[in-house]
């Protein structure tokens, strides 16, 4: 848990630096999104500990060959619609998520989090 | 339009849904097509064809045992079939989909409380929605010196996994997950709550002793349809002082026969955790063109040819990683014992030492540990082996012998080739040893989201494998719902008395046939008659 809360603080502070709107409500949403991401996405899309770790990050590296960052969190070109489509339909080996796992509110937060660094 | 439960009209169904809403809150009843579709099997053998095969009619997500009881009572009143899932991550074996289309999935994900972890008596009591990640984090946050035994994917549930005979990686008394349970609580098909083991005594300790008194009936809740488990206790391994893993390599293909015998003994003496068989010649070195050429020849290759090739390439035929847990002195002594026994018996056996890891271990060392589940650290690394659009696991139980492995390569290999599914198992495919008392020959058939023809061939091959296995006296240990009937039918001793006995029980405790109809190949009377 120590590691987890640290990463949340770091992520939240990144959001603070980059977020364009930057109001408290948006920040809370982004923070919630980072928690959803921690629970359901980072387990496959996080930083690989080895070349066989983090299948999401590895597959996206193979697919894009560095044209965009392999880690979803570092992307600046994801759209809310695209995120929702993938999370609710799955892609390749990535299964879709039930609403009891990622609720509609969680989805909104996840979208805010993953698009927080997008250019306007 | 939702898929309705069999024999139920829309009006009755809507009335039942309203009752569910009254009982657990409208937010926790999912009935839109869009929400219900999320309960399909994500690794779906019907993709590209009839995607609505095995689809739920709705899902309900209770938060407490009382709410589960209320759901079961309503289901009885309206004759609505239910299908319980814990975390619903049974990918490769059915995902979160029911056995009968139109069932209402009872999604227990919200029941995610860790009730107790005892560091003195080494057990945990958890609700079904607790994942391995959750239980691990709970233990770490409190600095408790106990280990969980986890399967490869960390997002599953100790309860759901155990209830499908799931398995892990450490010592045998922990990695057979149902075998390591210590009693449970379940809501019966009539809505009553029952506890087994010492939990059956008011004030008794659930994690203490699973047998209690009288017949042990916990097994009825595994791959069965006799209730919804709402709590389960599991024995935990105390954190050992040290872990050590050493590798044994033997030169010839037939050396697997004595190797298996020795490793079985180490296992049954309680000296090792899960032994991991592999093959330097056939594993990652299997792409070797000379080997491919030999294998592609009609009739395949002889052992002499294979051994000659392996010798020329300077690789062994088989390897096994042995894992030891305990005091540093004993893990090293046990590794020395294993080396001595194998060296005495198998000419040319080689031994690659590993390193001693000590516990407690830092988070960073855990993160980079080679096979984290071996030290009870849940993760998702295994998904790297999943082909593009998911897979279907065919998992046959075979005796713990090299002869069974060789026979399986032949029997299942022929089916792969006949069905045009690639070369299939080669002469170096080993067995999985997750269950300590049996080998599992596992083949992951690839699925496609778009190529319905591939999926149809995979389904056919799967069915052929079930039949071919049965002819050898083998059966499967778990399987996606679409194959449950055929598998249960193969366990046919004395006119299928096993299934018939379960059906008698079923009719008596679940007269309305509402609890997971078809799970484990067991159907309630009303649906058996319909099928007949
Ligand atoms: C790449 C890959 C690797 C895998 N590796 C392993 C492995 O190492 N070991 C292993 O065991 N499995 C493995 N699996 C299979 C599967 O992913 C796990 O077993 C997983 O833990 C099962 O899902 P779950 O825990 O969410 O159980 P669930 O899906 O929740 O439950 C499984 C089934 O048990 C029954 N059930 C669940 N909860 C209840 C309840 N409360 N009451 C009554 N019945 C219930 C239901 O029939 C349900 O369908 C692997 C799968 C894949 C794709």
XYZ file of C-alpha atoms and ligand atoms in Angstrom:
705
model
C 0.000 0.000 0.000
C 2.840 2.395 0.721
C 4.001 2.109 -2.869
C 0.493 2.520 -4.157
C -0.323 5.677 -2.236
C 2.991 7.184 -3.254
C 2.221 6.602 -6.901
C -1.194 8.162 -6.476
C 0.392 11.271 -4.998
C 2.872 11.438 -7.856
C 0.194 10.976 -10.474
C -2.076 13.487 -8.851
C 0.718 16.018 -8.840
C 1.425 15.378 -12.529
C -2.237 15.996 -13.164
C -1.869 19.265 -11.317
C 0.992 20.379 -13.515
C -0.504 19.413 -16.827
C -4.229 19.690 -16.433
C -5.513 22.603 -18.398
C -8.708 23.208 -16.486
C -7.107 22.434 -13.159
C -10.093 23.029 -10.946
C -10.623 20.939 -7.834
C -13.472 18.924 -9.286
C -11.486 17.914 -12.352
C -8.557 17.022 -10.159
C -10.687 14.808 -7.968
C -11.992 13.082 -11.076
C -8.482 12.533 -12.408
C -7.404 11.208 -9.053
C -10.306 8.788 -8.930
C -9.382 7.769 -12.470
C -5.836 7.002 -11.432
C -7.196 4.730 -8.685
C -9.402 2.887 -11.167
C -6.390 2.586 -13.417
C -4.323 1.235 -10.524
C -6.821 -1.486 -9.770
C -7.834 -2.623 -13.221
C -5.339 -1.463 -15.834
C -1.855 -0.988 -14.404
C -1.664 -4.748 -13.765
C -1.194 -5.198 -17.550
C -0.368 -1.674 -18.758
C 2.223 -0.740 -16.107
C 6.000 -0.565 -16.222
C 7.362 -4.023 -17.134
C 9.635 -5.606 -14.515
C 11.058 -7.882 -17.218
C 10.616 -8.509 -20.953
C 7.777 -10.958 -20.210
C 5.913 -8.692 -17.817
C 2.992 -6.313 -18.527
C 1.398 -7.766 -21.601
C -0.533 -4.588 -22.432
C 2.578 -2.420 -22.451
C 4.530 -5.037 -24.414
C 1.849 -5.538 -27.075
C 1.413 -1.817 -27.589
C 5.178 -1.416 -27.893
C 5.177 -4.134 -30.574
C 2.224 -2.569 -32.331
C 3.357 1.059 -32.371
C 7.125 0.531 -32.280
C 7.568 3.648 -30.196
C 5.485 5.924 -32.453
C 3.366 6.528 -29.356
C 4.344 5.655 -25.762
C 3.827 1.986 -24.919
C 2.365 2.870 -21.533
C -1.236 4.022 -21.832
C -0.732 6.519 -19.050
C 1.875 8.365 -21.065
C -0.301 8.664 -24.155
C -1.641 12.048 -25.218
C -3.775 10.847 -28.125
C -6.400 8.641 -26.481
C -9.975 9.841 -26.793
C -12.707 9.161 -24.239
C -14.743 7.282 -26.870
C -11.833 5.044 -27.809
C -11.112 4.210 -24.166
C -14.722 3.319 -23.519
C -14.976 1.188 -26.663
C -11.923 -0.845 -25.716
C -12.868 -1.261 -22.054
C -16.397 -2.395 -22.903
C -15.535 -4.570 -25.915
C -12.038 -5.759 -25.116
C -9.272 -5.959 -27.689
C -7.354 -9.092 -28.633
C -6.547 -10.903 -25.418
C -7.681 -7.982 -23.257
C -11.130 -8.902 -21.958
C -13.936 -6.380 -21.491
C -14.863 -5.161 -18.019
C -18.211 -5.516 -16.268
C -19.885 -2.501 -14.700
C -19.371 -3.964 -11.245
C -15.641 -3.699 -11.956
C -15.506 -0.404 -13.845
C -18.768 1.479 -13.270
C -20.047 4.295 -15.484
C -18.623 6.792 -12.978
C -15.316 4.947 -12.904
C -15.287 5.094 -16.694
C -15.698 8.854 -16.692
C -12.857 9.176 -14.214
C -10.672 6.783 -16.208
C -11.308 8.826 -19.335
C -10.373 12.015 -17.483
C -7.215 10.388 -16.200
C -6.052 8.934 -19.517
C -6.738 12.135 -21.447
C -5.370 14.502 -18.802
C -2.258 15.305 -20.798
C -3.898 15.574 -24.210
C -3.206 18.820 -26.099
C -6.283 20.997 -26.376
C -34.208 -7.792 -26.299
C -32.725 -9.804 -23.489
C -32.341 -13.556 -23.660
C -35.040 -14.782 -21.274
C -34.743 -17.745 -18.931
C -36.270 -20.862 -20.497
C -40.028 -21.028 -20.041
C -40.299 -17.519 -18.577
C -42.209 -14.779 -20.380
C -41.148 -11.174 -20.393
C -43.840 -10.093 -17.959
C -42.815 -12.606 -15.317
C -39.193 -11.774 -15.912
C -39.811 -8.054 -15.419
C -41.710 -8.799 -12.213
C -38.781 -10.854 -10.938
C -36.348 -8.065 -11.837
C -38.452 -5.610 -9.859
C -38.325 -7.906 -6.868
C -34.552 -8.129 -7.209
C -34.419 -4.319 -7.334
C -36.517 -4.043 -4.196
C -34.310 -6.541 -2.418
C -30.835 -5.210 -3.244
C -31.338 -1.770 -4.796
C -31.935 -0.854 -8.423
C -28.287 0.144 -8.915
C -27.234 -3.449 -8.420
C -29.526 -5.080 -10.949
C -28.155 -5.021 -14.473
C -30.657 -5.709 -17.169
C -29.884 -3.558 -20.205
C -28.572 -5.486 -23.214
C -25.402 -3.456 -23.053
C -24.701 -4.301 -19.402
C -25.701 -7.938 -19.691
C -23.453 -8.462 -22.718
C -20.499 -7.850 -20.394
C -21.237 -11.234 -18.791
C -20.467 -13.159 -21.977
C -17.317 -15.216 -22.032
C -14.583 -12.858 -23.249
C -12.667 -15.863 -24.603
C -15.725 -17.054 -26.408
C -15.719 -20.228 -28.492
C -18.779 -18.897 -30.321
C -17.291 -15.565 -31.473
C -18.113 -14.796 -35.073
C -21.043 -17.194 -35.067
C -23.824 -17.293 -32.548
C -22.405 -14.837 -30.075
C -25.500 -14.994 -27.932
C -24.889 -18.624 -27.088
C -24.611 -18.886 -23.324
C -25.774 -15.398 -22.547
C -27.193 -14.182 -19.252
C -30.626 -12.538 -19.008
C -29.549 -10.139 -16.262
C -27.052 -9.814 -13.443
C -27.522 -8.998 -9.785
C -24.762 -7.873 -7.449
C -25.556 -8.458 -3.773
C -23.446 -6.970 -1.004
C -24.233 -9.355 1.847
C -25.172 -12.955 2.558
C -28.676 -11.751 3.472
C -29.009 -10.176 0.037
C -27.867 -13.434 -1.568
C -30.599 -15.206 0.405
C -33.197 -12.716 -0.773
C -32.132 -13.258 -4.387
C -32.356 -17.029 -4.046
C -35.859 -16.804 -2.552
C -37.077 -14.575 -5.369
C -35.523 -16.915 -7.918
C -37.474 -19.806 -6.397
C -40.679 -17.857 -6.446
C -40.306 -17.013 -10.149
C -38.372 -20.133 -11.229
C -35.479 -18.021 -12.475
C -32.164 -19.855 -12.945
C -29.205 -18.234 -11.174
C -25.493 -18.537 -11.882
C -23.008 -17.401 -9.203
C -19.589 -15.989 -9.981
C -17.030 -14.612 -7.540
C -14.659 -12.421 -9.546
C -15.785 -13.942 -12.861
C -12.296 -14.178 -14.362
C -12.460 -17.812 -15.361
C -10.953 -17.086 -18.784
C -10.173 -20.157 -20.842
C -12.775 -22.048 -18.791
C -15.907 -19.996 -19.416
C -15.221 -16.490 -18.094
C -18.274 -15.076 -16.362
C -20.850 -16.770 -18.563
C -23.532 -19.105 -17.224
C -24.066 -22.717 -18.262
C -27.607 -22.027 -19.326
C -28.623 -19.074 -21.481
C -31.112 -16.837 -19.751
C -29.664 -17.413 -16.275
C -29.356 -14.419 -13.982
C -25.716 -14.081 -13.002
C -25.190 -13.495 -9.289
C -22.061 -11.357 -9.393
C -20.413 -11.492 -5.963
C -17.689 -8.971 -6.737
C -19.092 -6.485 -4.215
C -18.763 -8.997 -1.390
C -15.088 -8.256 -1.081
C -14.341 -8.292 2.616
C -11.377 -10.060 4.125
C -12.973 -11.338 7.305
C -9.858 -12.492 9.089
C -6.247 -13.415 8.552
C -4.689 -15.310 11.427
C -0.927 -15.200 11.606
C -0.850 -17.527 14.592
C -2.979 -20.230 13.093
C -2.155 -19.466 9.464
C -5.507 -19.127 7.835
C -7.637 -16.541 6.054
C -11.410 -16.185 5.816
C -12.614 -14.285 2.781
C -15.736 -13.364 0.876
C -16.038 -14.363 -2.784
C -15.308 -10.923 -4.276
C -11.866 -10.731 -2.634
C -9.180 -11.168 -5.295
C -5.712 -12.599 -4.810
C -4.391 -9.054 -5.225
C -6.774 -7.860 -2.468
C -5.809 -10.612 -0.043
C -2.117 -10.126 -0.749
C -2.406 -6.355 -0.179
C -4.349 -6.896 3.018
C -1.585 -9.123 4.355
C 1.206 -6.791 3.245
C -0.441 -3.677 4.659
C -0.574 -5.338 8.054
C 2.895 -6.831 7.794
C 1.584 -10.340 8.468
C 4.092 -13.127 7.890
C 1.874 -15.476 5.911
C 1.867 -16.312 2.217
C -1.001 -16.842 -0.128
C -0.742 -19.447 -2.856
C -1.925 -17.837 -6.067
C -2.719 -19.019 -9.587
C -1.013 -17.246 -12.461
C -3.637 -14.516 -12.966
C -3.799 -12.434 -9.781
C -7.223 -10.895 -10.382
C -9.200 -14.095 -9.699
C -10.720 -14.956 -6.363
C -9.529 -17.522 -3.828
C -13.174 -18.613 -3.555
C -14.029 -18.714 -7.286
C -10.722 -20.331 -8.132
C -11.044 -23.019 -5.455
C -14.624 -23.719 -6.553
C -13.361 -24.627 -10.011
C -10.561 -26.802 -8.636
C -8.033 -24.074 -9.328
C -4.367 -24.404 -8.551
C -1.142 -22.585 -7.765
C 2.554 -23.041 -7.225
C 3.868 -23.643 -3.712
C 3.758 -26.740 -1.524
C 1.149 -29.374 -2.323
C -0.986 -28.694 0.719
C -1.512 -25.110 -0.422
C -1.497 -25.179 -4.190
C -4.526 -27.454 -4.501
C -6.758 -24.542 -3.611
C -9.909 -26.420 -2.746
C -7.769 -28.932 -0.891
C -6.424 -26.102 1.252
C -9.809 -24.780 2.319
C -10.895 -25.094 5.907
C -14.670 -24.766 5.797
C -17.237 -22.596 4.097
C -20.542 -20.801 4.304
C -23.120 -21.189 1.550
C -26.631 -20.098 0.733
C -28.571 -23.227 -0.208
C -31.043 -23.424 -3.084
C -33.918 -22.856 -0.639
C -32.336 -19.659 0.667
C -31.030 -21.014 3.986
C -27.438 -20.302 5.069
C -25.287 -23.277 6.010
C -21.775 -23.511 7.434
C -19.520 -26.542 7.245
C -16.601 -27.736 9.370
C -16.222 -26.039 12.748
C -18.261 -23.098 11.473
C -21.284 -25.380 11.888
C -20.968 -25.019 15.656
C -22.245 -21.678 16.928
C -19.146 -19.814 18.102
C -16.890 -22.323 16.308
C -13.779 -21.247 14.435
C -14.292 -21.526 10.691
C -10.600 -21.680 9.801
C -9.893 -24.525 12.166
C -10.928 -27.911 10.785
C -12.849 -28.611 7.662
C -14.336 -32.032 8.351
C -16.303 -31.333 11.523
C -18.534 -34.328 12.059
C -20.511 -36.443 9.623
C -20.262 -36.558 5.828
C -18.053 -33.905 4.289
C -20.245 -32.152 1.754
C -18.107 -29.149 0.832
C -17.246 -30.828 -2.463
C -20.843 -30.400 -3.599
C -20.172 -26.699 -4.014
C -17.262 -27.261 -6.387
C -18.202 -27.262 -10.064
C -21.628 -28.025 -8.725
C -24.954 -26.392 -8.351
C -25.927 -26.898 -4.759
C -25.516 -23.384 -3.438
C -23.792 -20.022 -3.504
C -20.674 -19.883 -1.379
C -20.530 -16.653 0.612
C -17.412 -17.234 2.767
C -14.519 -19.593 2.701
C -11.554 -20.244 4.960
C -8.134 -21.200 3.585
C -4.969 -22.456 5.225
C -1.965 -20.245 4.550
C 1.714 -21.063 4.493
C 3.770 -19.234 7.114
C 6.394 -17.102 5.411
C 9.391 -19.418 5.011
C 12.897 -18.280 5.792
C 14.212 -19.159 2.367
C 13.328 -20.181 -1.171
C 15.610 -22.065 -3.508
C 15.074 -23.309 -7.025
C 17.427 -25.636 -8.890
C 17.156 -27.070 -12.375
C 17.692 -30.656 -13.457
C 18.394 -31.496 -17.101
C 18.389 -35.000 -18.527
C 19.783 -35.908 -21.947
C 17.474 -38.487 -23.570
C 13.745 -38.399 -24.273
C 13.147 -41.674 -22.411
C 14.940 -40.272 -19.361
C 11.629 -38.651 -18.546
C 10.461 -42.015 -17.193
C 12.868 -42.168 -14.228
C 12.868 -38.386 -13.846
C 9.123 -38.336 -13.237
C 9.445 -41.155 -10.733
C 12.011 -39.237 -8.685
C 10.151 -35.962 -8.842
C 6.926 -37.709 -7.781
C 8.797 -39.002 -4.744
C 10.142 -35.567 -3.871
C 6.623 -34.227 -4.174
C 5.077 -36.949 -2.060
C 7.750 -36.596 0.594
C 6.686 -32.971 0.866
C 10.154 -31.720 -0.088
C 9.287 -29.594 -3.125
C 6.724 -27.114 -4.363
C 5.352 -27.257 -7.895
C 7.898 -28.952 -10.158
C 7.990 -27.261 -13.520
C 8.789 -29.555 -16.422
C 10.210 -28.140 -19.618
C 12.318 -29.164 -22.543
C 15.469 -27.457 -23.785
C 15.183 -29.476 -27.025
C 11.504 -28.900 -27.655
C 10.679 -25.750 -25.704
C 12.051 -22.480 -26.930
C 14.660 -24.427 -28.856
C 11.845 -26.220 -30.684
C 11.987 -23.838 -33.626
C 15.213 -25.493 -34.647
C 14.830 -26.267 -38.378
C 16.397 -29.734 -38.155
C 13.955 -30.697 -35.412
C 11.024 -29.299 -37.374
C 12.089 -31.332 -40.381
C 12.285 -34.542 -38.341
C 8.874 -33.935 -36.802
C 7.238 -33.095 -40.125
C 8.172 -36.450 -41.625
C 5.282 -38.894 -42.026
C 5.322 -41.069 -38.918
C 7.425 -38.519 -37.059
C 10.840 -39.136 -35.566
C 12.192 -42.025 -33.529
C 13.610 -41.441 -30.068
C 17.061 -42.411 -31.335
C 16.906 -39.703 -34.006
C 15.605 -37.130 -31.563
C 18.292 -37.988 -29.006
C 21.024 -37.838 -31.638
C 19.838 -34.402 -32.704
C 19.610 -33.129 -29.119
C 23.130 -34.437 -28.465
C 24.469 -32.714 -31.606
C 22.830 -29.472 -30.542
C 24.187 -29.920 -27.033
C 20.780 -29.554 -25.394
C 18.998 -31.829 -22.964
C 15.671 -33.443 -23.746
C 13.918 -32.548 -20.501
C 14.342 -30.159 -17.643
C 12.561 -29.729 -14.377
C 12.768 -26.802 -11.986
C 12.536 -27.915 -8.390
C 11.384 -25.424 -5.776
C 12.176 -25.638 -2.098
C 10.755 -23.620 0.782
C 11.825 -23.550 4.412
C 14.912 -22.978 6.541
C 17.999 -22.197 4.469
C 19.750 -25.338 5.725
C 16.871 -27.579 4.702
C 16.276 -26.136 1.252
C 19.921 -26.703 0.401
C 19.916 -30.170 1.968
C 16.775 -31.121 0.068
C 18.278 -29.933 -3.200
C 21.373 -32.036 -2.444
C 19.133 -35.038 -1.775
C 17.269 -34.515 -5.063
C 20.573 -34.263 -6.952
C 21.925 -37.412 -5.362
C 18.857 -39.526 -6.107
C 18.603 -38.366 -9.706
C 22.352 -38.544 -10.419
C 22.492 -42.123 -9.122
C 19.788 -43.187 -11.517
C 19.992 -41.109 -14.691
C 23.219 -41.125 -16.612
C 24.293 -37.711 -17.817
C 21.839 -35.783 -15.631
C 22.975 -32.213 -15.098
C 22.188 -29.854 -12.270
C 22.000 -26.090 -12.515
C 22.079 -24.489 -9.102
C 19.928 -21.477 -8.380
C 20.234 -18.936 -5.634
C 18.881 -18.731 -2.126
C 16.261 -16.015 -1.685
C 15.542 -14.888 1.863
C 12.374 -13.493 3.370
C 11.050 -10.987 4.155
C 11.935 -9.611 0.716
C 11.773 -5.982 -0.393
C 8.997 -4.893 -2.749
C 11.533 -4.119 -5.459
C 13.113 -7.582 -5.195
C 9.686 -9.129 -5.393
C 8.817 -7.095 -8.469
C 11.798 -8.429 -10.373
C 11.663 -11.997 -9.005
C 11.608 -14.422 -11.973
C 8.326 -16.286 -11.321
C 6.477 -14.272 -8.720
C 3.615 -16.683 -8.106
C 6.176 -19.196 -6.819
C 6.623 -16.891 -3.818
C 2.954 -16.020 -3.503
C 3.091 -12.612 -5.189
C 0.083 -12.169 -7.485
C 0.565 -10.636 -10.924
C -0.693 -10.848 -14.514
C 2.494 -11.821 -16.336
C 0.982 -15.062 -17.678
C -1.226 -13.268 -20.178
C 1.827 -13.070 -22.416
C 1.122 -16.661 -23.475
C -2.444 -15.972 -24.553
C -2.859 -15.919 -28.341
C -4.391 -12.910 -30.096
C -8.094 -13.293 -29.254
C -7.979 -15.598 -26.284
C -8.007 -19.341 -25.865
C -9.898 -22.381 -24.764
C -8.151 -24.690 -22.338
C -8.455 -28.413 -22.806
C -7.077 -29.902 -19.587
C -6.971 -33.663 -19.249
C -6.163 -35.476 -16.015
C -3.687 -38.269 -16.648
C -1.624 -40.512 -14.360
C 1.680 -39.141 -13.070
C 3.937 -40.982 -15.481
C 6.079 -40.231 -18.497
C 4.220 -42.953 -20.384
C 0.979 -40.981 -20.006
C 2.722 -37.851 -21.268
C 4.047 -39.681 -24.346
C 0.654 -41.212 -25.053
C -1.065 -37.836 -24.702
C 1.314 -36.236 -27.188
C 0.278 -38.852 -29.721
C -3.463 -38.903 -29.030
C -3.998 -35.133 -28.941
C -1.367 -34.414 -31.605
C -3.352 -36.483 -34.097
C -6.463 -34.414 -33.420
C -4.598 -31.154 -33.980
C -3.311 -32.386 -37.297
C -6.627 -33.839 -38.408
C -8.412 -30.591 -37.633
C -5.775 -28.442 -39.343
C -4.866 -26.670 -36.108
C -1.104 -26.817 -36.565
C 1.376 -29.383 -35.319
C -0.031 -29.420 -31.765
C 1.885 -31.114 -28.968
C 5.353 -32.243 -29.994
C 7.372 -35.132 -28.471
C 8.739 -32.728 -25.883
C 5.480 -31.390 -24.527
C 5.458 -32.036 -20.804
C 2.712 -32.124 -18.203
C 1.408 -29.517 -15.823
C 1.912 -30.407 -12.178
C -0.251 -27.794 -10.497
C -2.357 -30.454 -8.870
C 0.100 -32.387 -6.741
C -1.514 -35.782 -7.252
C -2.140 -35.825 -10.975
C -0.634 -34.675 -14.215
C -2.655 -32.341 -16.390
C -2.064 -32.372 -20.113
C -3.137 -28.916 -21.131
C -3.639 -27.578 -24.616
C -4.687 -23.985 -25.218
C -6.697 -23.827 -28.437
C -6.585 -20.370 -30.055
C -9.842 -18.489 -30.634
C -10.660 -15.690 -33.038
C -13.055 -12.769 -32.707
C -13.766 -12.820 -36.416
C -12.944 -16.232 -37.825
C -15.993 -18.308 -36.924
C -14.625 -21.204 -38.933
C -11.543 -21.431 -36.725
C -13.721 -21.387 -33.602
C -15.946 -24.131 -35.008
C -12.902 -26.289 -35.724
C -11.560 -25.615 -32.240
C -14.869 -26.671 -30.713
C -14.870 -29.831 -32.755
C -11.267 -30.602 -31.845
C -12.135 -30.001 -28.196
C -14.962 -32.525 -28.420
C -12.691 -35.028 -30.142
C -10.113 -34.566 -27.383
C -12.737 -35.316 -24.711
C -13.666 -38.559 -26.465
C -10.087 -39.554 -27.170
C -9.156 -38.908 -23.545
C -12.075 -40.978 -22.289
C -10.881 -43.880 -24.408
C -7.586 -43.727 -22.539
C -9.395 -43.664 -19.200
C -8.766 -39.951 -18.778
C -11.135 -37.082 -18.014
C -10.925 -33.307 -17.699
C -10.553 -31.360 -14.447
C -12.486 -28.270 -15.494
C -13.833 -26.908 -18.743
C -15.841 -24.144 -20.397
C -19.609 -24.628 -19.945
C -20.237 -25.615 -23.554
C -18.420 -28.903 -22.912
C -19.584 -29.771 -19.409
C -22.185 -32.351 -20.414
C -19.868 -34.299 -22.657
C -17.175 -34.336 -20.000
C -19.497 -35.448 -17.228
C -20.829 -38.175 -19.510
C -17.329 -39.562 -19.886
C -17.243 -40.231 -16.150
C -19.633 -43.046 -16.946
C -18.723 -45.951 -14.636
C -21.743 -48.106 -13.832
C -24.244 -46.398 -16.062
C -23.222 -42.844 -15.086
C -24.088 -43.457 -11.465
C -21.964 -40.477 -10.440
C -24.083 -38.099 -12.461
C -27.314 -39.843 -11.525
C -26.512 -39.627 -7.826
C -25.823 -35.896 -8.189
C -29.124 -35.520 -10.058
C -30.988 -37.235 -7.215
C -29.416 -34.835 -4.749
C -30.161 -31.952 -7.058
C -33.843 -32.787 -7.357
C -34.134 -33.101 -3.634
C -32.355 -29.907 -2.519
C -33.221 -27.735 -5.516
C -36.686 -28.857 -6.613
C -37.238 -25.720 -8.696
C -33.911 -26.231 -10.413
C -32.836 -22.609 -9.969
C -29.208 -23.081 -8.926
C -26.696 -22.983 -11.799
C -28.506 -25.459 -14.040
C -26.056 -27.466 -16.101
C -22.964 -26.611 -14.069
C -20.762 -29.701 -13.828
C -23.066 -31.431 -16.301
C -25.826 -31.677 -13.685
C -29.302 -30.567 -14.710
C -32.436 -30.247 -12.611
C -35.335 -32.555 -13.450
C -37.353 -29.970 -15.333
C -34.519 -29.300 -17.774
C -33.473 -32.941 -18.050
C -36.957 -33.798 -19.188
C -36.904 -30.998 -21.725
C -33.620 -32.269 -23.142
C -34.767 -35.885 -23.300
C -3.467 -17.277 -19.200
C -4.250 -17.962 -18.118
C -3.592 -18.588 -17.064
C -4.308 -19.234 -16.072
N -3.618 -19.811 -15.039
C -4.307 -20.438 -14.054
C -3.614 -21.015 -12.950
O -2.384 -20.925 -12.817
N -4.349 -21.677 -12.010
C -5.701 -21.744 -12.086
O -6.324 -22.323 -11.210
N -6.360 -21.182 -13.100
C -5.720 -20.523 -14.076
N -6.421 -19.930 -15.101
C -7.889 -20.042 -15.129
C -8.631 -18.882 -14.409
O -8.202 -17.658 -14.908
C -8.442 -18.889 -12.892
O -8.723 -20.150 -12.356
C -9.336 -17.871 -12.182
O -8.929 -17.717 -10.851
C -10.819 -18.280 -12.211
O -11.602 -17.151 -12.150
P -12.201 -16.564 -10.785
O -11.223 -16.786 -9.701
O -12.623 -15.182 -11.090
O -13.455 -17.500 -10.518
P -14.954 -17.257 -10.989
O -14.975 -17.014 -12.443
O -15.593 -16.244 -10.115
O -15.568 -18.659 -10.617
C -15.335 -19.806 -11.368
C -16.585 -20.684 -11.330
O -16.762 -21.216 -10.031
C -18.136 -21.195 -9.661
N -18.300 -20.252 -8.555
C -17.614 -19.100 -8.397
N -17.977 -18.485 -7.281
C -18.920 -19.245 -6.705
C -19.646 -19.134 -5.500
N -19.431 -18.110 -4.673
N -20.534 -20.109 -5.194
C -20.703 -21.171 -6.019
N -20.027 -21.326 -7.173
C -19.138 -20.379 -7.511
C -18.897 -20.748 -10.860
O -19.297 -21.878 -11.562
C -17.866 -19.949 -11.638
O -18.115 -19.929 -13.011
C -5.721 -19.263 -16.128
C -6.389 -18.645 -17.183
C -5.662 -17.985 -18.166
C -6.406 -17.307 -19.272
